[in-house]
Coordinates of C-alpha atoms in Angstrom, one line a residue:
M8 CA 5.8 -6.5 4.0
T9 CA 7.8 -4.4 1.5
E10 CA 5.6 -2.8 -1.1
I11 CA 6.3 -4.0 -4.6
D12 CA 6.5 -1.4 -7.5
D13 CA 4.9 -2.9 -10.6
T14 CA 5.3 0.3 -12.7
V15 CA 8.0 -1.0 -15.0
Q16 CA 6.2 -4.2 -15.8
I17 CA 2.9 -2.4 -16.3
R18 CA 4.4 -0.1 -18.9
A19 CA 6.1 -3.0 -20.7
V20 CA 2.9 -5.1 -20.8
K21 CA 0.9 -2.2 -22.2
R22 CA 3.5 -1.7 -25.0
E23 CA 3.4 -5.5 -25.8
L24 CA -0.4 -5.7 -25.8
R25 CA -0.9 -2.6 -28.0
S26 CA 1.6 -4.1 -30.5
A27 CA -0.2 -7.5 -30.5
I28 CA -3.7 -5.8 -31.0
G29 CA -2.6 -3.3 -33.6
D30 CA -5.7 -1.1 -34.2
V31 CA -6.6 -0.6 -30.5
S32 CA -8.9 2.3 -31.2
G33 CA -10.8 0.3 -33.8
V34 CA -11.2 -2.8 -31.6
W35 CA -12.3 -0.5 -28.8
R36 CA -15.0 1.2 -30.8
R37 CA -16.5 -2.1 -31.8
L38 CA -16.4 -3.4 -28.2
E39 CA -17.8 -0.1 -26.7
D40 CA -20.8 -0.2 -29.0
A41 CA -21.5 -3.8 -28.1
V42 CA -21.3 -3.1 -24.4
R43 CA -23.7 -0.2 -24.6
R44 CA -26.2 -2.2 -26.6
E45 CA -25.9 -5.1 -24.1
A46 CA -26.3 -2.7 -21.1
D47 CA -29.4 -1.2 -22.7
A48 CA -31.0 -4.6 -23.1
I49 CA -30.2 -5.5 -19.4
R50 CA -31.7 -2.3 -18.1
E51 CA -34.8 -2.9 -20.2
I52 CA -35.3 -6.4 -18.7
D53 CA -34.8 -5.0 -15.2
A54 CA -37.2 -2.2 -15.8
Q55 CA -39.9 -4.7 -16.7
G56 CA -39.5 -6.3 -13.3
R57 CA -37.7 -9.4 -14.6
S58 CA -34.2 -10.4 -13.9
P59 CA -31.5 -11.0 -16.5
V60 CA -30.0 -13.6 -14.1
P61 CA -31.3 -17.1 -15.1
V62 CA -33.3 -19.0 -12.5
V63 CA -33.1 -22.9 -12.5
R64 CA -35.0 -25.3 -10.3
F65 CA -32.9 -27.8 -8.5
A66 CA -35.4 -30.5 -9.5
D67 CA -34.5 -29.8 -13.1
V68 CA -30.8 -30.0 -12.3
V69 CA -31.1 -33.5 -10.8
G70 CA -33.7 -34.5 -13.4
N71 CA -31.4 -33.4 -16.3
T72 CA -34.2 -31.3 -17.7
V73 CA -32.6 -27.8 -17.8
T74 CA -33.2 -26.6 -21.3
A75 CA -30.4 -25.8 -23.8
G76 CA -31.7 -22.2 -23.9
T77 CA -31.3 -21.8 -20.2
V78 CA -27.8 -23.2 -20.3
A79 CA -26.9 -20.8 -23.0
E80 CA -28.3 -17.9 -21.0
I81 CA -26.2 -18.8 -17.9
R82 CA -23.1 -18.9 -20.0
R83 CA -24.1 -15.5 -21.5
R84 CA -24.8 -13.9 -18.2
G85 CA -22.2 -15.5 -16.0
A86 CA -24.5 -16.1 -13.1
A87 CA -27.5 -18.2 -12.0
L88 CA -29.8 -18.8 -9.1
I89 CA -30.7 -22.4 -8.3
R90 CA -34.1 -22.7 -6.5
G91 CA -34.5 -25.2 -3.7
T92 CA -31.0 -26.5 -3.6
V93 CA -31.3 -27.5 0.1
D94 CA -34.5 -28.3 2.0
R95 CA -35.9 -25.3 3.9
D96 CA -36.2 -27.2 7.3
Q97 CA -32.5 -28.0 7.1
I98 CA -31.7 -24.4 6.3
I99 CA -33.5 -23.2 9.4
R100 CA -31.6 -25.6 11.6
W101 CA -28.3 -24.5 10.0
N102 CA -29.1 -20.8 10.4
D103 CA -30.0 -21.2 14.0
A104 CA -26.9 -23.3 14.7
V105 CA -24.6 -20.7 13.1
A106 CA -26.0 -17.9 15.2
E107 CA -25.6 -20.1 18.3
Y108 CA -22.0 -20.9 17.3
I109 CA -21.1 -17.2 17.0
D110 CA -22.8 -16.1 20.2
D111 CA -21.7 -19.0 22.4
N112 CA -18.1 -18.5 21.5
G113 CA -18.1 -14.8 22.1
Y114 CA -17.2 -13.8 18.5
A115 CA -18.4 -10.2 19.0
S116 CA -15.9 -9.6 21.8
Q117 CA -12.9 -10.8 19.8
K118 CA -10.8 -8.3 17.9
D119 CA -10.9 -8.3 14.1
D120 CA -7.6 -7.8 12.3
G121 CA -9.0 -5.5 9.7
N122 CA -7.6 -7.3 6.7
L123 CA -11.1 -7.7 5.1
Q124 CA -11.4 -3.9 5.2
K125 CA -7.9 -3.5 3.6
Y126 CA -8.7 -5.9 0.8
F127 CA -12.0 -4.1 -0.2
G128 CA -10.8 -0.7 1.0
G129 CA -14.2 0.6 2.1
L130 CA -15.8 -1.6 4.8
S131 CA -16.7 -0.1 8.1
A132 CA -15.1 -1.5 11.3
K133 CA -18.4 -1.4 13.2
T134 CA -20.5 -4.5 14.2
P135 CA -19.4 -7.3 12.0
Q136 CA -21.7 -8.5 9.2
I137 CA -19.3 -10.9 7.6
F138 CA -18.0 -13.4 10.2
A139 CA -14.5 -15.0 9.9
I140 CA -15.7 -18.4 10.9
Y141 CA -15.0 -21.4 8.6
W142 CA -15.5 -24.6 10.5
S143 CA -18.8 -24.5 12.3
R144 CA -20.6 -27.8 12.0
P145 CA -23.4 -26.3 9.8
Q146 CA -20.7 -25.0 7.3
V147 CA -19.0 -28.4 7.2
E148 CA -22.3 -30.2 6.7
A149 CA -23.4 -27.7 4.0
R150 CA -20.2 -28.0 1.9
Q151 CA -20.5 -31.8 1.7
H152 CA -24.3 -31.9 1.3
P153 CA -25.1 -34.1 -1.8
N154 CA -27.5 -31.5 -3.2
M155 CA -24.6 -29.0 -3.2
A156 CA -22.4 -31.5 -4.9
A157 CA -25.0 -32.1 -7.6
T158 CA -25.5 -28.4 -8.2
R159 CA -21.8 -27.7 -8.4
R160 CA -21.4 -30.6 -10.8
F161 CA -24.1 -29.1 -13.1
M162 CA -22.5 -25.7 -13.0
N163 CA -19.0 -27.0 -13.6
R164 CA -20.2 -28.9 -16.6
L165 CA -21.1 -25.6 -18.3
W166 CA -17.3 -25.1 -18.7
R167 CA -15.1 -26.7 -21.4
F168 CA -13.0 -28.9 -19.2
C169 CA -10.9 -31.0 -21.6
D170 CA -9.1 -30.4 -24.9
S171 CA -11.5 -32.5 -27.0
G172 CA -15.3 -32.6 -27.4
D173 CA -15.0 -36.4 -26.8
E174 CA -14.0 -36.7 -23.1
A175 CA -13.2 -40.5 -23.4
T176 CA -10.5 -39.8 -26.0
A177 CA -9.2 -36.5 -24.6
S178 CA -5.5 -36.5 -24.1
R179 CA -5.7 -34.0 -21.2
M180 CA -8.3 -32.7 -18.9
F181 CA -8.1 -29.2 -17.5
F182 CA -10.1 -30.1 -14.4
D183 CA -12.7 -32.7 -13.3
P184 CA -16.2 -31.1 -13.1
D185 CA -17.7 -34.0 -11.2
R186 CA -15.2 -34.1 -8.3
E187 CA -15.0 -31.1 -5.9
V188 CA -12.4 -29.7 -3.7
T189 CA -13.7 -27.9 -0.6
Y190 CA -12.9 -24.2 -0.3
A191 CA -13.8 -23.1 3.2
D192 CA -15.2 -19.6 3.4
R193 CA -17.1 -17.3 5.8
V194 CA -20.7 -16.5 6.6
R195 CA -22.7 -13.3 6.2
R196 CA -25.3 -12.3 8.8
R197 CA -26.4 -8.8 7.8
Q198 CA -28.7 -7.0 10.3
P199 CA -31.8 -5.1 9.2
G200 CA -30.8 -1.4 8.7
D201 CA -27.1 -2.1 8.2
T202 CA -25.2 0.4 6.1
T203 CA -21.7 -0.8 6.8
L204 CA -21.3 -3.7 4.4
G205 CA -22.0 -2.2 1.0
L206 CA -19.4 -3.1 -1.6
S207 CA -18.9 -1.2 -4.8
P208 CA -18.6 -3.2 -8.0
H209 CA -15.5 -5.3 -8.1
M210 CA -13.9 -8.6 -9.1
D211 CA -12.1 -11.1 -6.9
G212 CA -9.4 -13.6 -7.6
G213 CA -6.6 -11.1 -8.3
S214 CA -6.4 -7.7 -10.0
I215 CA -3.2 -6.7 -11.9
E216 CA -2.5 -10.4 -12.3
R217 CA -5.0 -10.5 -15.1
W218 CA -2.6 -8.4 -17.2
L219 CA 0.8 -9.4 -15.7
D220 CA 0.6 -13.1 -15.0
P221 CA 1.5 -15.3 -18.0
G222 CA -1.2 -17.8 -17.0
Y223 CA -3.9 -15.2 -17.0
R224 CA -2.6 -13.8 -20.3
R225 CA -3.2 -17.2 -21.9
V226 CA -6.7 -17.3 -20.4
Y227 CA -7.5 -14.0 -22.1
R228 CA -5.5 -14.7 -25.3
N229 CA -8.3 -13.8 -27.7
I230 CA -9.0 -10.5 -25.9
F231 CA -5.4 -9.5 -25.8
S232 CA -5.1 -10.2 -29.6
G233 CA -8.0 -7.9 -30.3
D234 CA -10.5 -10.8 -31.0
W235 CA -12.6 -10.1 -27.9
D236 CA -15.7 -11.7 -29.4
R237 CA -13.9 -15.0 -29.7
H238 CA -13.2 -15.1 -26.0
D239 CA -15.2 -17.9 -24.2
P240 CA -15.4 -17.2 -20.5
F241 CA -16.2 -20.8 -19.9
D242 CA -13.1 -22.2 -21.7
G243 CA -11.2 -24.0 -18.9
E244 CA -7.9 -24.1 -20.8
F245 CA -5.1 -22.4 -18.8
R246 CA -7.5 -21.4 -16.0
V247 CA -5.8 -23.7 -13.5
E248 CA -2.4 -22.4 -14.6
A249 CA -3.1 -18.8 -13.7
R250 CA -1.4 -17.6 -10.5
E251 CA -2.5 -14.8 -8.1
F252 CA 0.0 -12.6 -6.3
P253 CA 0.0 -13.6 -2.6
A254 CA -1.9 -11.3 -0.3
P255 CA -4.4 -11.7 2.6
N256 CA -7.9 -12.5 1.5
T257 CA -6.8 -13.1 -2.1
S258 CA -7.9 -16.5 -3.5
T259 CA -5.1 -18.8 -4.7
F260 CA -7.7 -21.4 -5.5
F261 CA -9.4 -22.0 -8.8
R262 CA -13.1 -21.2 -8.1
S263 CA -15.1 -22.0 -11.2
Y264 CA -17.8 -20.0 -9.4
Q265 CA -18.1 -17.9 -6.4
G266 CA -21.3 -18.7 -4.6
W267 CA -23.5 -18.7 -1.6
L268 CA -26.3 -20.6 0.0
A269 CA -29.2 -18.5 1.3
L270 CA -30.1 -19.0 4.9
T271 CA -32.8 -16.4 4.9
R272 CA -35.1 -14.7 2.3
Q273 CA -33.4 -11.7 0.6
G274 CA -34.5 -9.5 -2.2
K275 CA -33.1 -6.4 -4.0
T276 CA -33.7 -4.0 -1.1
D277 CA -32.1 -6.3 1.5
G278 CA -28.5 -5.4 0.9
T279 CA -27.7 -8.5 -1.1
L280 CA -25.7 -9.4 -4.3
Q281 CA -25.7 -7.3 -7.5
V282 CA -24.0 -8.4 -10.7
V283 CA -23.1 -7.1 -14.2
P284 CA -24.6 -10.0 -16.2
M285 CA -22.7 -9.8 -19.5
I286 CA -19.6 -11.8 -18.8
Q287 CA -17.9 -11.8 -22.2
H288 CA -18.4 -8.1 -22.9
S289 CA -17.5 -6.9 -19.3
I290 CA -14.2 -8.8 -19.0
A291 CA -13.1 -7.6 -22.5
Y292 CA -14.0 -4.0 -21.5
L293 CA -12.1 -4.3 -18.3
L294 CA -9.0 -5.8 -19.9
L295 CA -8.7 -3.4 -22.8
R296 CA -9.7 -0.2 -21.0
P297 CA -6.1 0.5 -19.7
L298 CA -4.7 0.5 -23.2
L299 CA -6.5 3.7 -24.3
D300 CA -4.7 7.0 -24.6
D301 CA -6.5 8.7 -21.7
V302 CA -5.0 6.3 -19.1
P303 CA -1.6 7.0 -17.6
E304 CA 1.1 4.6 -18.7
D305 CA 1.8 3.2 -15.3
L306 CA -1.9 2.7 -14.4
I307 CA -4.2 -0.3 -14.8
C308 CA -7.6 1.1 -14.1
G309 CA -8.8 0.1 -10.6
A310 CA -6.1 -2.6 -10.2
A311 CA -3.6 -2.8 -7.4
R312 CA -1.6 -5.6 -5.9
G313 CA -3.3 -7.3 -3.0
K314 CA -6.7 -5.6 -3.6
A315 CA -9.9 -6.5 -5.2
Q316 CA -10.2 -5.3 -8.8
A317 CA -12.2 -2.1 -8.5
I318 CA -14.8 -1.1 -11.1
L319 CA -14.7 2.7 -11.1
P320 CA -17.0 5.3 -12.7
Q321 CA -14.0 7.1 -14.1
W322 CA -13.0 4.1 -16.3
H323 CA -15.9 1.7 -16.3
Q324 CA -19.2 3.6 -16.2
P325 CA -20.9 1.6 -19.0
L326 CA -20.4 -1.6 -17.0
I327 CA -21.7 0.0 -13.8
D328 CA -24.8 1.1 -15.8
A329 CA -25.6 -2.6 -16.4
Q330 CA -25.4 -3.6 -12.7
V331 CA -28.6 -5.3 -11.4
S332 CA -29.7 -7.1 -8.3
I333 CA -30.1 -10.9 -8.4
P334 CA -33.6 -12.3 -8.2
T335 CA -35.1 -12.7 -4.7
A336 CA -33.5 -15.7 -3.0
E337 CA -35.4 -18.0 -0.7
P338 CA -33.9 -20.1 2.1
G339 CA -32.2 -23.0 0.5
D340 CA -31.5 -21.3 -2.8
T341 CA -28.0 -21.0 -4.1
V342 CA -26.4 -18.3 -6.2
W343 CA -23.4 -18.8 -8.4
W344 CA -21.3 -16.3 -10.4
H345 CA -18.4 -16.7 -12.7
P346 CA -14.9 -15.6 -11.3
D347 CA -14.8 -12.9 -14.0
C348 CA -18.3 -11.6 -13.2
I349 CA -18.4 -8.1 -11.8
H350 CA -20.4 -8.0 -8.6
A351 CA -21.3 -5.8 -5.7
V352 CA -23.3 -5.7 -2.4
G353 CA -26.1 -3.3 -1.8
D354 CA -25.2 -0.3 0.4
E355 CA -28.2 -0.7 2.8
H356 CA -30.2 -3.6 4.1
R357 CA -33.7 -2.0 4.1
G358 CA -35.5 -5.2 5.0
T359 CA -36.9 -6.3 8.4
D360 CA -35.0 -9.5 9.0
Y361 CA -31.5 -10.8 8.8
S362 CA -29.9 -11.3 5.4
N363 CA -27.8 -14.4 5.9
V364 CA -25.7 -16.6 3.7
M365 CA -23.0 -19.2 3.8
F366 CA -20.3 -18.4 1.2
I367 CA -19.8 -21.7 -0.7
G368 CA -18.1 -21.6 -4.1
A369 CA -17.3 -24.3 -6.6
G370 CA -13.7 -25.6 -7.0
P371 CA -13.4 -28.6 -9.3
L372 CA -10.6 -31.2 -8.8
C373 CA -7.3 -30.1 -10.4
A374 CA -3.7 -30.0 -9.3
K375 CA -3.9 -26.3 -8.3
N376 CA -6.9 -27.0 -6.0
A377 CA -5.5 -30.2 -4.6
E378 CA -2.3 -28.3 -3.6
Y379 CA -4.5 -25.8 -1.8
A380 CA -6.4 -28.7 -0.1
A381 CA -3.2 -30.1 1.2
R382 CA -2.6 -26.8 3.0
Q383 CA -6.2 -26.4 4.1
R384 CA -6.8 -29.9 5.6
A385 CA -4.2 -29.4 8.3
R386 CA -6.0 -26.1 9.2
F387 CA -9.3 -27.9 9.3
L388 CA -8.0 -30.5 11.7
A389 CA -6.5 -27.9 14.0
G390 CA -9.5 -25.5 13.7
E391 CA -7.2 -22.8 12.2
T392 CA -8.0 -20.2 9.5
P393 CA -7.8 -21.5 5.9
P394 CA -4.7 -20.6 3.9
D395 CA -6.3 -17.8 1.8
F396 CA -7.5 -15.8 4.7
S397 CA -5.9 -13.7 7.4
P398 CA -4.6 -16.1 10.1
E399 CA -6.7 -15.3 13.1
H400 CA -7.2 -18.9 14.2
R401 CA -10.0 -17.9 16.5
E402 CA -11.9 -21.2 16.1
K403 CA -9.3 -23.4 17.6
A404 CA -11.0 -23.4 21.0
Y405 CA -14.6 -22.9 19.8
R406 CA -17.3 -25.2 21.0
G407 CA -19.4 -26.8 18.3
R408 CA -16.6 -26.7 15.7
G409 CA -16.9 -29.3 13.0
T410 CA -14.3 -32.1 13.2
E411 CA -13.2 -35.1 11.2
A412 CA -15.9 -37.1 12.9
D413 CA -18.5 -34.9 11.1
L414 CA -17.3 -35.7 7.6
T415 CA -19.0 -38.1 5.2
D416 CA -17.0 -40.1 2.7
L417 CA -17.7 -37.3 0.2
G418 CA -16.6 -34.7 2.6
R419 CA -13.3 -36.5 3.3
R420 CA -12.6 -36.7 -0.4
Q421 CA -13.5 -33.0 -1.0
L422 CA -11.0 -32.1 1.8
G423 CA -8.3 -34.3 0.4
L424 CA -8.3 -36.6 3.4
E425 CA -9.1 -39.6 1.1
S426 CA -8.3 -40.1 -2.6
W427 CA -11.0 -40.3 -5.2
P428 CA -11.3 -43.7 -6.8
T429 CA -10.3 -44.1 -10.4
E430 CA -11.9 -47.5 -11.3
G431 CA -13.9 -47.4 -14.5
L432 CA -12.9 -43.8 -15.4
S433 CA -11.5 -42.7 -18.8
P434 CA -7.7 -42.6 -19.0
A435 CA -7.8 -38.7 -19.1
R436 CA -9.9 -38.5 -16.0
A437 CA -7.9 -41.1 -14.1
A438 CA -4.6 -39.3 -15.1
L439 CA -6.0 -36.0 -13.7
I440 CA -7.0 -37.6 -10.4
R441 CA -3.5 -39.1 -10.1
E442 CA -1.9 -35.7 -10.9
A443 CA -4.1 -34.0 -8.3
A444 CA -3.3 -36.7 -5.7
A445 CA 0.4 -36.1 -6.3
A446 CA 0.0 -32.3 -6.0
G447 CA -2.0 -32.8 -2.7
G448 CA 0.7 -34.9 -1.1

């Protein structure tokens, strides 16, 4: 593939943004002060042995008893842990079945193409800890589990998803929070003592796109006008219109959250997820940092086409100072983080047992996600790698692969194999479902 030179566009965008903001240095001083105060508060909470990341019981999700204060804190932090999303006995069965699927099909003896290492730029090529399997029966069952659907519905409803506070009279919905599109992803099985999987702080879902793509520019319109404190990270307007530059392992799907389902217990010393839990401040800092005078004109700090957005000490140290581990996750817990949430993976797994998860994010129904589903469903039926990932297609001949026979009615709709019904829905919701059906073929 011919390398694309984005230099000219980067310089032009910087000139345009500086002109729109006006007093860049004044805006920056106010933001930098707010970031440092927020980081100090996060470090103090962490030092007290508490976690800034909110914890919610699944029983409260389904009982509709999550407090308004907790909802506000999730929206402030950009991440949450949901306790007891799936029954522990079911988790044990899935964990054992995933291990059997990997071992019985000789995964370890099959060559990895290295694209994951290229995307993150720092992974070791030793014994795999992230496995490029997508269609094992446990993964298929977990994605369509009704408790997972209920949890994603709760999390999606933290977003503003239509252009009116009154959904029934809204003229246009951005996405449907109650109807999900499956986004098949991998599994992590991290061995005790592993030091090969540590990931420095980063952001997925594109890098330079956040500055160069017109759709992303509309998402961050308040930040790019200098009014960063008016930016609502959970405003769904324009999110589904943002477009990522094509590259292996770069998501072209609107994930309202990245997420995973814990298959084993894992705490802060077990090489697990770390986050920077100040979503509004951190995205504003990231986006405005390249406009300062100490940054070369053709550089966007830590951003490169086809790579994860790197968060680097040279440019982003105050954000790194606010990085903390998630609370200890038990088998069956789920963890969710906003697509603009900076996150990392601990360098070393110092525990005594495997640290295992299924990566399962949230992708609400919209035309963008339905179009992805149309490409993905053929891959599912053939046992091939999903569209956003490097096309290894290793599972085509795997024993124990999930098939169409393993899908429930919900699973079929999530994969785009059946249409969602529209009877009794508001006109705006029905229109969005029809739009998504047309986009999904």
